[in-house]
Coordinates of N, CA, C and O in Angstrom, one line a residue:
M1118 N 0.8 -1.2 0.0 CA 0.0 0.0 0.0 C 0.9 1.2 0.0 O 2.0 1.2 0.5
I1119 N 0.4 2.3 -0.6 CA 1.1 3.5 -0.7 C 0.7 4.5 0.4 O -0.5 4.8 0.5
E1120 N 1.6 5.0 1.2 CA 1.2 6.0 2.2 C 1.1 7.4 1.6 O 1.9 7.8 0.8
K1121 N 0.1 8.1 2.1 CA -0.2 9.5 1.6 C -0.6 10.3 2.8 O -0.9 9.7 3.9
T1122 N -0.6 11.6 2.7 CA -1.0 12.5 3.8 C -2.1 13.5 3.3 O -2.1 13.8 2.1
F1123 N -2.9 13.9 4.2 CA -3.9 15.0 3.9 C -3.8 16.0 5.0 O -3.8 15.7 6.2
S1124 N -3.5 17.3 4.6 CA -3.3 18.3 5.6 C -4.6 18.9 6.1 O -5.5 19.2 5.3
T1125 N -4.7 19.2 7.4 CA -5.8 19.9 8.0 C -5.3 21.0 8.9 O -4.1 20.9 9.2
P1126 N -6.1 21.9 9.3 CA -5.5 22.9 10.2 C -5.1 22.4 11.6 O -4.3 23.0 12.3
M1127 N -5.5 21.2 11.9 CA -5.2 20.6 13.2 C -4.1 19.5 13.2 O -3.6 19.1 14.2
G1128 N -3.6 19.1 12.0 CA -2.6 18.1 11.8 C -2.7 17.4 10.5 O -3.6 17.7 9.7
Q1129 N -1.8 16.5 10.3 CA -1.7 15.6 9.1 C -2.5 14.3 9.3 O -2.3 13.7 10.4
I1130 N -3.3 13.9 8.4 CA -3.9 12.6 8.4 C -3.2 11.7 7.4 O -3.0 12.1 6.3
H1131 N -2.7 10.6 7.9 CA -2.0 9.6 7.1 C -3.0 8.5 6.7 O -3.8 8.1 7.5
Y1132 N -2.9 8.2 5.4 CA -3.7 7.1 4.9 C -2.9 6.3 3.8 O -1.9 6.8 3.3
W1133 N -3.4 5.1 3.5 CA -2.7 4.2 2.6 C -3.7 3.7 1.6 O -4.9 3.4 1.9
T1134 N -3.2 3.6 0.3 CA -4.1 3.1 -0.7 C -3.4 2.0 -1.5 O -2.2 1.9 -1.6
A1135 N -4.2 1.1 -2.1 CA -3.8 0.1 -3.0 C -4.9 0.0 -4.1 O -6.0 -0.5 -3.7
E1136 N -4.6 0.5 -5.2 CA -5.7 0.6 -6.2 C -5.6 -0.6 -7.2 O -4.6 -0.9 -7.7
A1137 N -6.8 -1.2 -7.3 CA -6.9 -2.3 -8.4 C -7.9 -1.7 -9.4 O -9.1 -1.6 -9.2
P1138 N -7.3 -1.1 -10.5 CA -8.1 -0.4 -11.5 C -9.4 -1.1 -11.9 O -9.4 -2.3 -12.1
G1139 N -10.5 -0.3 -11.8 CA -11.8 -0.9 -12.2 C -12.5 -1.7 -11.2 O -13.6 -2.1 -11.4
R1140 N -11.9 -1.8 -10.0 CA -12.5 -2.6 -8.9 C -13.1 -1.7 -7.9 O -12.7 -0.6 -7.7
P1141 N -14.1 -2.2 -7.2 CA -14.7 -1.3 -6.1 C -13.7 -1.0 -5.0 O -12.8 -1.7 -4.8
W1142 N -14.0 0.1 -4.4 CA -13.2 0.6 -3.3 C -13.7 0.2 -1.9 O -14.9 0.4 -1.6
L1143 N -12.9 -0.4 -1.1 CA -13.1 -0.7 0.3 C -12.4 0.3 1.1 O -11.2 0.4 0.9
V1144 N -13.1 1.0 2.0 CA -12.5 2.0 2.8 C -12.6 1.5 4.3 O -13.6 1.4 4.8
F1145 N -11.4 1.3 4.8 CA -11.3 0.7 6.2 C -11.1 1.8 7.2 O -10.2 2.6 7.1
L1146 N -12.0 1.9 8.2 CA -12.0 2.9 9.2 C -11.9 2.3 10.6 O -12.9 1.9 11.2
P1147 N -10.6 2.2 11.1 CA -10.5 1.7 12.5 C -11.2 2.5 13.5 O -11.4 3.7 13.4
G1148 N -11.6 1.9 14.6 CA -12.3 2.5 15.7 C -11.4 3.3 16.6 O -10.2 3.3 16.5
L1149 N -12.0 3.8 17.7 CA -11.4 4.6 18.7 C -10.2 3.9 19.3 O -10.3 2.8 19.8
T1150 N -9.0 4.5 19.3 CA -7.7 4.1 19.8 C -7.0 3.1 18.9 O -5.9 2.7 19.2
A1151 N -7.7 2.6 17.9 CA -7.0 1.6 17.0 C -6.5 2.3 15.8 O -7.0 3.4 15.4
D1152 N -5.5 1.7 15.1 CA -5.0 2.4 13.9 C -5.1 1.4 12.7 O -5.6 0.3 12.8
R1153 N -4.4 1.8 11.6 CA -4.5 1.0 10.3 C -4.2 -0.4 10.5 O -4.6 -1.3 9.8
R1154 N -3.3 -0.8 11.5 CA -2.8 -2.2 11.6 C -4.0 -3.1 11.9 O -3.9 -4.3 11.7
L1155 N -5.1 -2.5 12.4 CA -6.3 -3.3 12.7 C -6.7 -4.1 11.5 O -7.3 -5.2 11.6
F1156 N -6.5 -3.5 10.3 CA -7.0 -4.1 9.0 C -5.9 -4.6 8.2 O -6.1 -4.9 7.0
D1157 N -4.7 -4.9 8.7 CA -3.6 -5.4 7.9 C -3.9 -6.7 7.2 O -3.7 -6.8 6.0
K1158 N -4.4 -7.6 7.9 CA -4.7 -8.9 7.2 C -5.8 -8.8 6.1 O -5.8 -9.4 5.1
Q1159 N -6.8 -7.9 6.4 CA -7.9 -7.7 5.4 C -7.4 -7.0 4.2 O -7.7 -7.4 3.1
T1160 N -6.6 -6.0 4.4 CA -6.1 -5.3 3.2 C -5.1 -6.1 2.4 O -5.1 -6.1 1.1
Q1161 N -4.3 -7.0 3.1 CA -3.4 -7.9 2.3 C -4.2 -8.9 1.5 O -3.9 -9.2 0.4
A1162 N -5.3 -9.4 2.1 CA -6.1 -10.5 1.4 C -6.9 -9.9 0.3 O -7.1 -10.5 -0.7
L1163 N -7.5 -8.7 0.5 CA -8.5 -8.1 -0.4 C -7.9 -7.2 -1.5 O -8.5 -7.0 -2.5
S1164 N -6.7 -6.7 -1.2 CA -6.2 -5.7 -2.2 C -6.0 -6.2 -3.6 O -6.1 -5.4 -4.5
P1165 N -5.7 -7.5 -3.8 CA -5.6 -7.9 -5.2 C -6.9 -7.9 -6.0 O -6.9 -7.7 -7.2
R1166 N -8.0 -8.0 -5.2 CA -9.3 -8.1 -5.9 C -10.2 -6.8 -5.7 O -11.2 -6.6 -6.4
F1167 N -9.8 -5.9 -4.8 CA -10.5 -4.7 -4.6 C -9.5 -3.5 -4.4 O -8.3 -3.8 -4.0
S1168 N -9.9 -2.3 -4.7 CA -9.1 -1.2 -4.4 C -9.3 -0.9 -2.9 O -10.5 -1.0 -2.4
C1169 N -8.3 -0.6 -2.1 CA -8.4 -0.4 -0.7 C -7.8 0.9 -0.2 O -6.8 1.3 -0.8
L1170 N -8.4 1.5 0.8 CA -7.9 2.6 1.5 C -8.1 2.4 2.9 O -9.2 1.9 3.4
V1171 N -7.1 2.7 3.7 CA -7.2 2.6 5.2 C -6.5 3.8 5.7 O -5.5 4.3 5.2
W1172 N -7.1 4.4 6.8 CA -6.5 5.6 7.4 C -6.1 5.4 8.9 O -6.7 4.5 9.5
D1173 N -5.2 6.2 9.3 CA -5.0 6.4 10.7 C -5.9 7.6 11.0 O -5.5 8.7 10.6
A1174 N -7.0 7.5 11.7 CA -7.8 8.6 12.0 C -7.1 9.7 12.7 O -6.0 9.4 13.3
P1175 N -7.5 10.9 12.7 CA -6.9 12.0 13.4 C -6.6 11.6 14.8 O -7.4 11.0 15.5
A1176 N -5.4 11.9 15.3 CA -4.9 11.6 16.7 C -4.6 10.1 16.9 O -4.4 9.7 18.1
H1177 N -4.6 9.3 15.9 CA -4.3 7.9 16.0 C -3.1 7.5 15.1 O -2.9 8.1 14.1
G1178 N -2.3 6.5 15.6 CA -1.2 6.0 14.8 C -0.3 7.1 14.3 O 0.2 8.0 15.0
A1179 N -0.1 7.0 12.9 CA 0.8 8.0 12.3 C 0.2 9.4 12.2 O 0.9 10.4 11.9
S1180 N -1.1 9.5 12.4 CA -1.8 10.8 12.3 C -1.7 11.6 13.6 O -2.7 12.1 14.2
R1181 N -0.5 11.6 14.2 CA -0.2 12.2 15.5 C 1.1 13.0 15.3 O 1.9 12.5 14.5
P1182 N 1.2 14.1 15.9 CA 0.3 14.8 16.8 C -0.9 15.4 16.0 O -0.7 15.7 14.8
F1183 N -2.0 15.5 16.7 CA -3.2 16.1 16.1 C -4.0 16.7 17.2 O -4.3 16.1 18.2
A1184 N -4.4 18.0 17.0 CA -5.2 18.7 18.0 C -6.5 18.0 18.2 O -7.3 17.8 17.3
L1185 N -6.9 17.8 19.5 CA -8.2 17.2 19.8 C -9.3 18.3 19.9 O -9.9 18.5 20.9
A1186 N -9.4 19.0 18.8 CA -10.4 20.1 18.7 C -11.4 19.9 17.6 O -12.1 20.7 17.2
F1187 N -11.3 18.7 17.0 CA -12.2 18.4 15.8 C -13.5 17.8 16.2 O -13.7 17.3 17.3
S1188 N -14.5 18.0 15.3 CA -15.9 17.5 15.5 C -16.1 16.3 14.6 O -15.3 16.0 13.8
M1189 N -17.2 15.7 14.8 CA -17.6 14.5 14.0 C -17.8 15.1 12.5 O -17.4 14.4 11.6
E1190 N -18.3 16.3 12.4 CA -18.4 16.9 11.1 C -17.1 17.1 10.4 O -16.9 16.8 9.2
D1191 N -16.1 17.5 11.2 CA -14.7 17.7 10.7 C -14.2 16.3 10.1 O -13.7 16.2 9.0
L1192 N -14.4 15.3 10.9 CA -14.0 13.9 10.5 C -14.6 13.5 9.1 O -13.9 13.0 8.2
T1193 N -15.9 13.7 9.1 CA -16.6 13.3 7.8 C -16.2 14.2 6.6 O -16.0 13.7 5.5
C1194 N -16.0 15.5 6.9 CA -15.5 16.3 5.8 C -14.1 16.0 5.3 O -13.9 15.9 4.1
W1195 N -13.2 15.6 6.3 CA -11.9 15.3 5.9 C -11.9 13.9 5.1 O -11.2 13.8 4.1
L1196 N -12.7 13.0 5.6 CA -12.7 11.7 4.9 C -13.3 11.9 3.5 O -12.8 11.3 2.5
H1197 N -14.3 12.7 3.4 CA -14.9 13.0 2.1 C -13.9 13.6 1.2 O -13.8 13.3 0.0
A1198 N -13.1 14.6 1.7 CA -12.1 15.2 0.9 C -11.0 14.2 0.4 O -10.6 14.3 -0.7
I1199 N -10.7 13.3 1.3 CA -9.7 12.3 0.9 C -10.3 11.4 -0.2 O -9.6 11.1 -1.2
L1200 N -11.5 11.0 0.0 CA -12.2 10.2 -1.1 C -12.2 10.9 -2.4 O -12.0 10.3 -3.5
E1201 N -12.6 12.2 -2.4 CA -12.6 13.0 -3.6 C -11.2 13.1 -4.2 O -11.1 12.9 -5.4
R1202 N -10.2 13.3 -3.4 CA -8.8 13.4 -3.9 C -8.4 12.2 -4.6 O -7.7 12.2 -5.7
E1203 N -8.8 11.0 -4.1 CA -8.5 9.7 -4.7 C -9.4 9.3 -5.8 O -9.2 8.2 -6.4
G1204 N -10.5 10.1 -6.1 CA -11.4 9.7 -7.1 C -12.3 8.6 -6.8 O -12.8 7.9 -7.7
I1205 N -12.6 8.4 -5.5 CA -13.4 7.3 -5.0 C -14.9 7.8 -5.0 O -15.2 8.7 -4.2
K1206 N -15.7 7.2 -5.8 CA -17.1 7.6 -5.9 C -18.1 6.9 -5.1 O -19.0 7.5 -4.5
K1207 N -18.0 5.5 -5.0 CA -19.0 4.7 -4.3 C -18.3 3.7 -3.4 O -18.2 2.5 -3.7
P1208 N -17.7 4.2 -2.3 CA -16.9 3.4 -1.4 C -17.8 2.5 -0.6 O -18.9 2.8 -0.3
L1209 N -17.2 1.3 -0.2 CA -17.9 0.5 0.8 C -17.1 0.7 2.1 O -15.9 0.5 2.1
L1210 N -17.7 1.3 3.1 CA -17.1 1.7 4.3 C -17.1 0.5 5.2 O -18.1 -0.1 5.5
V1211 N -15.9 0.1 5.7 CA -15.7 -1.0 6.6 C -15.2 -0.6 7.9 O -14.2 0.1 8.0
G1212 N -15.9 -1.0 9.0 CA -15.4 -0.7 10.3 C -16.2 0.3 11.1 O -15.8 0.6 12.2
L1213 N -17.3 0.8 10.6 CA -18.0 1.8 11.3 C -18.8 1.2 12.5 O -19.2 1.9 13.4
V1214 N -19.2 0.0 12.3 CA -19.9 -0.7 13.4 C -18.9 -1.7 14.0 O -18.2 -2.4 13.4
T1215 N -18.8 -1.7 15.4 CA -17.9 -2.5 16.0 C -18.5 -3.5 17.0 O -19.7 -3.4 17.3
I1216 N -17.8 -4.5 17.4 CA -18.3 -5.5 18.3 C -18.6 -4.8 19.7 O -17.8 -4.1 20.2
D1217 N -19.8 -5.0 20.2 CA -20.2 -4.4 21.5 C -20.1 -2.9 21.5 O -19.8 -2.3 22.5
A1218 N -20.4 -2.3 20.3 CA -20.3 -0.8 20.3 C -21.6 -0.2 20.9 O -22.6 -0.8 21.0
P1219 N -21.4 1.0 21.4 CA -22.6 1.7 22.0 C -23.6 2.1 20.9 O -23.2 2.4 19.8
P1220 N -24.8 2.0 21.2 CA -25.8 2.3 20.2 C -25.9 3.9 20.0 O -25.5 4.6 20.8
L1221 N -26.4 4.3 18.8 CA -26.5 5.7 18.5 C -27.9 6.2 18.8 O -28.1 7.4 18.8
G1222 N -28.8 5.4 19.1 CA -30.2 5.8 19.4 C -30.3 6.6 20.7 O -29.8 6.2 21.7
R1223 N -30.9 7.8 20.6 CA -31.0 8.7 21.8 C -31.8 8.0 22.9 O -31.5 8.2 24.1
R1224 N -32.7 7.1 22.6 CA -33.5 6.5 23.6 C -32.7 5.5 24.6 O -33.2 5.1 25.6
Y1225 N -31.5 5.2 24.1 CA -30.7 4.3 25.0 C -29.9 5.0 26.1 O -29.3 4.4 26.9
Y1226 N -30.0 6.3 26.1 CA -29.2 7.1 27.1 C -30.0 8.0 27.9 O -30.9 8.7 27.4
T1227 N -29.6 8.1 29.2 CA -30.2 9.2 30.0 C -29.4 10.4 29.8 O -28.3 10.4 29.3
R1228 N -29.9 11.5 30.3 CA -29.1 12.8 30.2 C -27.8 12.7 31.0 O -26.8 13.2 30.6
A1229 N -27.9 12.0 32.1 CA -26.7 11.8 33.0 C -25.7 11.0 32.2 O -24.5 11.3 32.3
E1230 N -26.1 10.0 31.5 CA -25.1 9.1 30.8 C -24.4 9.9 29.7 O -23.2 9.8 29.5
L1231 N -25.2 10.7 29.0 CA -24.6 11.6 27.9 C -23.6 12.6 28.5 O -22.6 12.8 28.0
W1232 N -24.0 13.1 29.7 CA -23.1 14.1 30.4 C -21.8 13.4 30.7 O -20.7 13.9 30.5
L1233 N -21.9 12.2 31.3 CA -20.7 11.4 31.7 C -19.9 11.0 30.5 O -18.6 11.1 30.6
L1234 N -20.5 10.7 29.4 CA -19.7 10.4 28.2 C -18.8 11.6 27.8 O -17.7 11.4 27.2
K1235 N -19.3 12.8 28.0 CA -18.6 14.0 27.6 C -17.5 14.3 28.7 O -16.7 15.2 28.4
H1236 N -17.5 13.7 29.8 CA -16.6 14.0 30.9 C -15.9 12.8 31.5 O -15.9 12.6 32.7
T1237 N -15.3 12.0 30.6 CA -14.7 10.7 31.1 C -13.3 10.8 31.5 O -12.7 9.9 32.1
K1238 N -12.6 12.0 31.2 CA -11.2 12.1 31.5 C -10.8 11.8 32.9 O -9.9 11.1 33.2
W1239 N -11.5 12.4 33.9 CA -11.2 12.2 35.3 C -11.3 10.7 35.7 O -10.5 10.2 36.4
M1240 N -12.3 10.0 35.1 CA -12.4 8.6 35.4 C -11.2 7.8 34.8 O -10.6 7.0 35.5
Y1241 N -10.9 8.1 33.5 CA -9.8 7.4 32.9 C -8.5 7.7 33.6 O -7.6 6.8 33.8
R1242 N -8.3 8.9 34.0 CA -7.0 9.3 34.7 C -6.8 8.6 36.0 O -5.7 8.4 36.5
S1243 N -7.9 8.2 36.6 CA -7.8 7.6 38.0 C -7.5 6.1 37.9 O -7.2 5.5 38.9
I1244 N -7.5 5.5 36.7 CA -7.2 4.1 36.5 C -5.8 3.9 36.2 O -5.2 4.6 35.3
P1245 N -5.1 3.0 36.9 CA -3.7 2.7 36.5 C -3.5 2.4 35.1 O -4.3 1.7 34.5
W1246 N -2.4 2.9 34.5 CA -2.2 2.7 33.0 C -2.1 1.2 32.6 O -2.7 0.9 31.6
G1247 N -1.5 0.4 33.4 CA -1.5 -1.0 33.0 C -2.9 -1.6 33.0 O -3.2 -2.4 32.1
L1248 N -3.8 -1.2 33.9 CA -5.1 -1.7 33.9 C -5.9 -1.1 32.7 O -6.7 -1.9 32.1
L1249 N -5.7 0.1 32.4 CA -6.4 0.7 31.2 C -6.0 0.0 29.9 O -6.8 -0.3 29.1
Q1250 N -4.7 -0.4 29.8 CA -4.2 -1.1 28.7 C -4.9 -2.5 28.6 O -5.3 -2.9 27.5
K1251 N -5.0 -3.1 29.7 CA -5.6 -4.5 29.8 C -7.1 -4.4 29.4 O -7.5 -5.2 28.6
W1252 N -7.8 -3.4 30.0 CA -9.2 -3.3 29.6 C -9.4 -2.9 28.2 O -10.3 -3.3 27.5
G1253 N -8.4 -2.1 27.6 CA -8.5 -1.6 26.3 C -8.3 -2.7 25.2 O -8.8 -2.6 24.1
T1254 N -7.7 -3.8 25.6 CA -7.6 -5.0 24.7 C -8.5 -6.1 25.0 O -8.8 -6.9 24.1
A1255 N -9.1 -6.1 26.2 CA -10.0 -7.3 26.6 C -11.1 -7.6 25.6 O -11.3 -8.8 25.3
G1256 N -11.9 -6.6 25.2 CA -13.0 -6.9 24.4 C -12.8 -6.7 22.9 O -13.8 -6.6 22.2
T1257 N -11.6 -6.6 22.5 CA -11.4 -6.2 21.1 C -11.3 -7.3 20.1 O -11.4 -7.1 18.9
S1258 N -11.0 -8.5 20.6 CA -10.8 -9.6 19.6 C -11.0 -10.9 20.3 O -11.0 -11.1 21.5
E1259 N -11.2 -11.9 19.4 CA -11.4 -13.3 19.9 C -10.1 -14.1 19.7 O -9.9 -15.2 20.3
S1260 N -9.1 -13.5 19.0 CA -7.9 -14.3 18.7 C -6.7 -13.7 19.4 O -6.6 -12.5 19.7
P1261 N -5.7 -14.6 19.7 CA -4.5 -14.1 20.3 C -3.8 -13.0 19.4 O -3.2 -12.0 19.9
Y1262 N -3.9 -13.2 18.1 CA -3.3 -12.2 17.2 C -4.0 -10.8 17.4 O -3.3 -9.8 17.5
G1263 N -5.3 -10.8 17.5 CA -6.0 -9.5 17.7 C -5.7 -8.9 19.0 O -5.5 -7.7 19.1
H1264 N -5.6 -9.7 20.1 CA -5.2 -9.1 21.4 C -3.8 -8.5 21.3 O -3.6 -7.4 21.8
S1265 N -2.9 -9.3 20.7 CA -1.5 -8.8 20.6 C -1.4 -7.5 19.8 O -0.7 -6.6 20.2
L1266 N -2.2 -7.4 18.7 CA -2.2 -6.3 17.9 C -2.7 -5.0 18.7 O -2.1 -4.0 18.6
M1267 N -3.8 -5.2 19.4 CA -4.3 -4.1 20.1 C -3.3 -3.7 21.3 O -3.2 -2.5 21.5
E1268 N -2.7 -4.6 21.9 CA -1.7 -4.3 22.9 C -0.6 -3.4 22.3 O -0.1 -2.5 22.9
K1269 N -0.1 -3.8 21.1 CA 0.9 -3.0 20.4 C 0.4 -1.6 20.1 O 1.2 -0.6 20.3
M1270 N -0.8 -1.5 19.7 CA -1.4 -0.1 19.4 C -1.4 0.7 20.7 O -1.0 1.9 20.6
L1271 N -1.8 0.1 21.8 CA -1.9 0.9 23.0 C -0.6 1.2 23.6 O -0.4 2.3 24.3
E1272 N 0.4 0.4 23.3 CA 1.8 0.7 23.8 C 2.3 2.0 23.2 O 3.2 2.6 23.7
G1273 N 1.8 2.4 22.0 CA 2.2 3.6 21.3 C 1.7 4.9 22.0 O 2.2 5.9 21.6
Y1274 N 0.8 4.8 22.9 CA 0.3 5.9 23.6 C 0.9 6.1 25.0 O 1.3 5.1 25.6
Q1275 N 1.1 7.3 25.4 CA 1.3 7.6 26.8 C 0.0 7.7 27.5 O -1.1 8.0 26.8
K1276 N -0.1 7.4 28.8 CA -1.4 7.4 29.5 C -2.2 8.7 29.3 O -3.4 8.6 28.9
E1277 N -1.6 9.8 29.4 CA -2.3 11.1 29.3 C -2.9 11.3 27.9 O -4.0 11.7 27.7
E1278 N -2.1 10.9 26.9 CA -2.6 11.0 25.5 C -3.8 10.1 25.3 O -4.7 10.4 24.6
Y1279 N -3.6 8.8 25.8 CA -4.7 7.9 25.6 C -6.0 8.4 26.3 O -7.1 8.3 25.7
C1280 N -5.9 8.9 27.5 CA -7.0 9.4 28.3 C -7.7 10.5 27.5 O -8.9 10.6 27.4
A1281 N -6.9 11.5 27.0 CA -7.4 12.6 26.2 C -8.1 12.1 25.0 O -9.2 12.6 24.6
L1282 N -7.5 11.2 24.3 CA -8.1 10.6 23.0 C -9.4 9.9 23.3 O -10.5 10.1 22.6
A1283 N -9.5 9.0 24.3 CA -10.7 8.3 24.7 C -11.8 9.3 25.1 O -12.9 9.2 24.6
T1284 N -11.4 10.3 25.9 CA -12.4 11.3 26.3 C -13.0 12.0 25.1 O -14.2 12.2 25.0
H1285 N -12.1 12.4 24.2 CA -12.6 13.1 23.0 C -13.5 12.2 22.2 O -14.6 12.7 21.7
G1286 N -13.1 11.0 22.0 CA -14.0 10.1 21.2 C -15.4 9.9 21.9 O -16.4 9.9 21.2
Y1287 N -15.4 9.7 23.2 CA -16.7 9.5 23.8 C -17.5 10.8 23.8 O -18.8 10.8 23.7
K1288 N -16.8 12.0 23.9 CA -17.6 13.3 23.7 C -18.2 13.4 22.3 O -19.3 13.8 22.2
L1289 N -17.4 13.0 21.3 CA -18.0 13.0 19.9 C -19.2 12.0 19.8 O -20.2 12.4 19.1
L1290 N -19.1 10.9 20.5 CA -20.2 9.9 20.5 C -21.4 10.6 21.1 O -22.6 10.5 20.5
A1291 N -21.3 11.2 22.3 CA -22.4 11.8 22.9 C -23.0 12.9 22.1 O -24.2 13.0 22.0
Q1292 N -22.2 13.7 21.5 CA -22.7 14.8 20.6 C -23.4 14.2 19.4 O -24.4 14.8 19.0
A1293 N -22.9 13.1 18.8 CA -23.6 12.5 17.7 C -25.0 11.9 18.1 O -25.9 12.1 17.4
V1294 N -25.0 11.3 19.3 CA -26.3 10.8 19.8 C -27.3 11.9 20.0 O -28.5 11.8 19.6
E1295 N -26.8 13.0 20.5 CA -27.7 14.2 20.8 C -28.2 14.8 19.4 O -29.4 15.2 19.3
A1296 N -27.3 14.9 18.5 CA -27.7 15.5 17.2 C -28.4 14.6 16.2 O -29.3 15.1 15.5
Y1297 N -28.0 13.3 16.2 CA -28.6 12.5 15.2 C -29.2 11.2 15.7 O -29.5 10.3 14.9
G1298 N -29.4 11.1 17.0 CA -29.8 9.9 17.6 C -31.1 9.3 17.2 O -31.4 8.1 17.4
E1299 N -32.0 10.1 16.6 CA -33.3 9.6 16.1 C -33.3 9.5 14.6 O -34.4 9.1 14.1
S1300 N -32.2 9.7 14.0 CA -32.2 9.7 12.5 C -32.0 8.2 12.0 O -31.4 7.4 12.6
A1301 N -32.6 8.0 10.8 CA -32.5 6.7 10.2 C -31.3 6.8 9.2 O -31.0 7.8 8.7
L1302 N -30.6 5.7 9.0 CA -29.6 5.7 8.0 C -30.1 6.0 6.6 O -31.1 5.4 6.2
A1303 N -29.5 6.9 5.9 CA -30.0 7.3 4.6 C -29.2 6.6 3.5 O -29.2 7.1 2.3
C1304 N -28.5 5.6 3.8 CA -27.7 4.9 2.8 C -27.9 3.4 3.0 O -28.2 3.0 4.1
P1305 N -27.6 2.6 2.0 CA -27.6 1.1 2.2 C -26.6 0.7 3.3 O -25.5 1.2 3.4
A1306 N -27.0 -0.2 4.2 CA -26.1 -0.7 5.3 C -26.3 -2.2 5.4 O -27.4 -2.7 5.3
L1307 N -25.2 -2.9 5.7 CA -25.2 -4.3 6.0 C -24.5 -4.5 7.3 O -23.4 -4.2 7.4
L1308 N -25.2 -5.1 8.2 CA -24.7 -5.4 9.5 C -24.5 -6.9 9.6 O -25.4 -7.7 9.5
L1309 N -23.3 -7.3 9.9 CA -23.0 -8.8 10.0 C -22.8 -9.1 11.5 O -22.2 -8.5 12.2
C1310 N -23.4 -10.2 11.8 CA -23.3 -10.8 13.2 C -22.7 -12.1 13.1 O -23.0 -12.9 12.3

């Protein structure tokens, strides 16, 4: 895959592409605290038959340092700009739904829960770093390979950076629930269980 960068006012976004001319585009989007390595095996296996793009989301992996002042709208605008730059018209987005992910429906949250999601830094900072790393890998995979991979990703963070990133991610989730929590998906979606 070829590494590329996209400049924003808050930092550089690193992403990788492997184009198979005339083939559909798969766009891999790792979740909170994970980076492109999450999809290494998938991009290796699929890139001969599909065009592939994977990014290190802002403040993740190689897309660091990155100011934690961006919104969910910023993320979508930057991703859209990257897709336009690469000439990707009808991508298949992979990774937006995660195992045991929090729901986006507003009805699933009390006001207090949404407030707490926006203010998790104090809670994360009170947990020993080793325990945070253990919890951060516990529910991410069923395989030893997956656990090992997530451990490596978390080792790349200092505790304070990890706490700030997780706090920002949960804040974006709470804001998305408040803004769009009762909206229906306006595009085709396939959820695999």
